[in-house]
GROMACS .gro file of C-alpha atoms in nm:
model
  119
    1GLU     CA    1  -1.405   2.651  -0.301
    2GLU     CA    2  -1.750   2.809  -0.258
    3ASP     CA    3  -1.957   2.631  -0.526
    4CYS     CA    4  -1.876   2.267  -0.447
    5TYR     CA    5  -2.090   2.012  -0.268
    6CYS     CA    6  -1.769   1.909  -0.094
    7PRO     CA    7  -1.498   2.174  -0.149
    8GLY     CA    8  -1.188   2.039  -0.317
    9GLU     CA    9  -1.337   1.696  -0.395
   10ILE     CA   10  -1.233   1.596  -0.749
   11TYR     CA   11  -1.326   1.262  -0.901
   12ASP     CA   12  -1.134   1.038  -1.139
   13THR     CA   13  -1.264   0.925  -1.477
   14THR     CA   14  -1.470   0.643  -1.323
   15GLY     CA   15  -1.668   0.897  -1.122
   16PHE     CA   16  -1.624   0.668  -0.822
   17PHE     CA   17  -1.291   0.758  -0.661
   18TYR     CA   18  -1.209   1.108  -0.546
   19GLN     CA   19  -0.931   1.300  -0.380
   20VAL     CA   20  -0.965   1.621  -0.183
   21PHE     CA   21  -0.745   1.909  -0.293
   22SER     CA   22  -0.682   2.237  -0.116
   23VAL     CA   23  -0.683   2.579  -0.279
   24ASP     CA   24  -0.329   2.606  -0.142
   25ASP     CA   25  -0.196   2.297  -0.325
   26GLU     CA   26   0.085   2.376  -0.566
   27CYS     CA   27  -0.015   2.367  -0.934
   28ALA     CA   28   0.172   2.389  -1.262
   29LEU     CA   29  -0.021   2.500  -1.570
   30ILE     CA   30  -0.046   2.248  -1.854
   31ALA     CA   31  -0.270   2.454  -2.084
   32ARG     CA   32  -0.553   2.708  -2.077
   33SER     CA   33  -0.817   2.807  -2.330
   34ASP     CA   34  -1.167   2.950  -2.330
   35GLY     CA   35  -1.366   2.726  -2.102
   36LYS     CA   36  -1.088   2.482  -2.004
   37THR     CA   37  -0.774   2.475  -1.792
   38ALA     CA   38  -0.547   2.181  -1.715
   39VAL     CA   39  -0.293   2.173  -1.432
   40VAL     CA   40  -0.064   1.930  -1.252
   41VAL     CA   41  -0.115   1.933  -0.875
   42THR     CA   42   0.162   1.827  -0.642
   43SER     CA   43   0.107   1.754  -0.277
   44ASP     CA   44   0.299   1.570  -0.008
   45ALA     CA   45  -0.009   1.354   0.056
   46ILE     CA   46  -0.060   1.216  -0.298
   47ARG     CA   47   0.120   1.135  -0.620
   48PRO     CA   48   0.099   1.417  -0.878
   49GLN     CA   49  -0.242   1.446  -1.039
   50ALA     CA   50  -0.339   1.615  -1.365
   51ILE     CA   51  -0.672   1.795  -1.339
   52ILE     CA   52  -0.883   1.942  -1.615
   53PHE     CA   53  -1.126   2.215  -1.515
   54TRP     CA   54  -1.419   2.329  -1.724
   55HIS     CA   55  -1.507   2.688  -1.636
   56ASP     CA   56  -1.764   2.951  -1.723
   57ASP     CA   57  -1.584   3.236  -1.893
   58ASP     CA   58  -1.900   3.420  -2.002
   59GLU     CA   59  -2.159   3.453  -1.727
   60LYS     CA   60  -1.942   3.401  -1.417
   61PRO     CA   61  -1.576   3.428  -1.518
   62GLY     CA   62  -1.356   3.188  -1.324
   63ARG     CA   63  -1.646   2.975  -1.194
   64ILE     CA   64  -1.561   2.604  -1.218
   65ILE     CA   65  -1.839   2.401  -1.382
   66ASP     CA   66  -1.672   2.060  -1.363
   67ALA     CA   67  -1.335   1.898  -1.292
   68GLN     CA   68  -1.179   1.558  -1.345
   69ARG     CA   69  -0.844   1.414  -1.239
   70VAL     CA   70  -0.602   1.155  -1.375
   71ASP     CA   71  -0.255   1.040  -1.277
   72ALA     CA   72   0.000   1.297  -1.399
   73THR     CA   73   0.181   1.070  -1.643
   74GLU     CA   74   0.346   1.226  -1.949
   75ASN     CA   75   0.084   1.054  -2.166
   76ASN     CA   76  -0.209   1.194  -1.966
   77ILE     CA   77  -0.059   1.542  -1.955
   78GLY     CA   78  -0.031   1.530  -2.335
   79ILE     CA   79  -0.392   1.418  -2.370
   80LEU     CA   80  -0.520   1.695  -2.141
   81ARG     CA   81  -0.309   1.953  -2.325
   82SER     CA   82  -0.467   1.836  -2.651
   83ILE     CA   83  -0.822   1.851  -2.508
   84VAL     CA   84  -0.775   2.202  -2.372
   85ASN     CA   85  -0.632   2.318  -2.705
   86GLY     CA   86  -0.929   2.174  -2.897
   87GLY     CA   87  -0.753   1.867  -3.037
   88LYS     CA   88  -0.945   1.573  -3.178
   89PRO     CA   89  -0.914   1.220  -3.036
   90ASP     CA   90  -0.595   1.062  -3.172
   91GLY     CA   91  -0.622   0.711  -3.029
   92ARG     CA   92  -0.421   0.768  -2.712
   93LYS     CA   93  -0.572   0.623  -2.394
   94LEU     CA   94  -0.540   0.753  -2.039
   95ASP     CA   95  -0.298   0.550  -1.829
   96GLU     CA   96  -0.208   0.508  -1.462
   97PHE     CA   97   0.106   0.516  -1.252
   98GLU     CA   98   0.027   0.153  -1.165
   99PRO     CA   99  -0.140  -0.006  -1.470
  100GLY     CA  100  -0.468  -0.175  -1.380
  101SER     CA  101  -0.489  -0.027  -1.028
  102THR     CA  102  -0.827   0.139  -1.083
  103ALA     CA  103  -0.983  -0.177  -1.225
  104LYS     CA  104  -0.837  -0.375  -0.935
  105SER     CA  105  -0.983  -0.132  -0.680
  106LEU     CA  106  -1.325  -0.141  -0.846
  107LYS     CA  107  -1.317  -0.522  -0.845
  108GLU     CA  108  -1.228  -0.526  -0.474
  109ILE     CA  109  -1.516  -0.293  -0.391
  110ALA     CA  110  -1.759  -0.501  -0.596
  111SER     CA  111  -1.645  -0.816  -0.414
  112ILE     CA  112  -1.755  -0.682  -0.074
  113CYS     CA  113  -2.096  -0.544  -0.168
  114ASP     CA  114  -2.408  -0.646  -0.352
  115LEU     CA  115  -2.483  -0.308  -0.506
  116VAL     CA  116  -2.312   0.022  -0.579
  117ILE     CA  117  -2.531   0.326  -0.644
  118ARG     CA  118  -2.376   0.621  -0.819
  119ASP     CA  119  -2.557   0.944  -0.898
   0.00000   0.00000   0.00000
């Protein structure tokens, strides 16, 4: 809440789309290890999202370094659980509640502009 450019703003895997979460949103733990925690966030405003947090457990315990969100499908929850527990890539790919929706949204944005700058 205190260390963010925009508190609660968590981006998807494209780094383009974000959603704003509140510290009061309900979460269910997927997995936790040194440096990583994954949760499922439920809110009345959005479909459930799975979020992986990278945190500093040495210098500033509990400080979030980075976060990324994906749709909370069973497949994605399994992938995040594996990442947090140190698993190696096994060929599974992240999926969406509505297959192709992110690509469609990116295509729509590109169709109405000449340039997109992302930092």
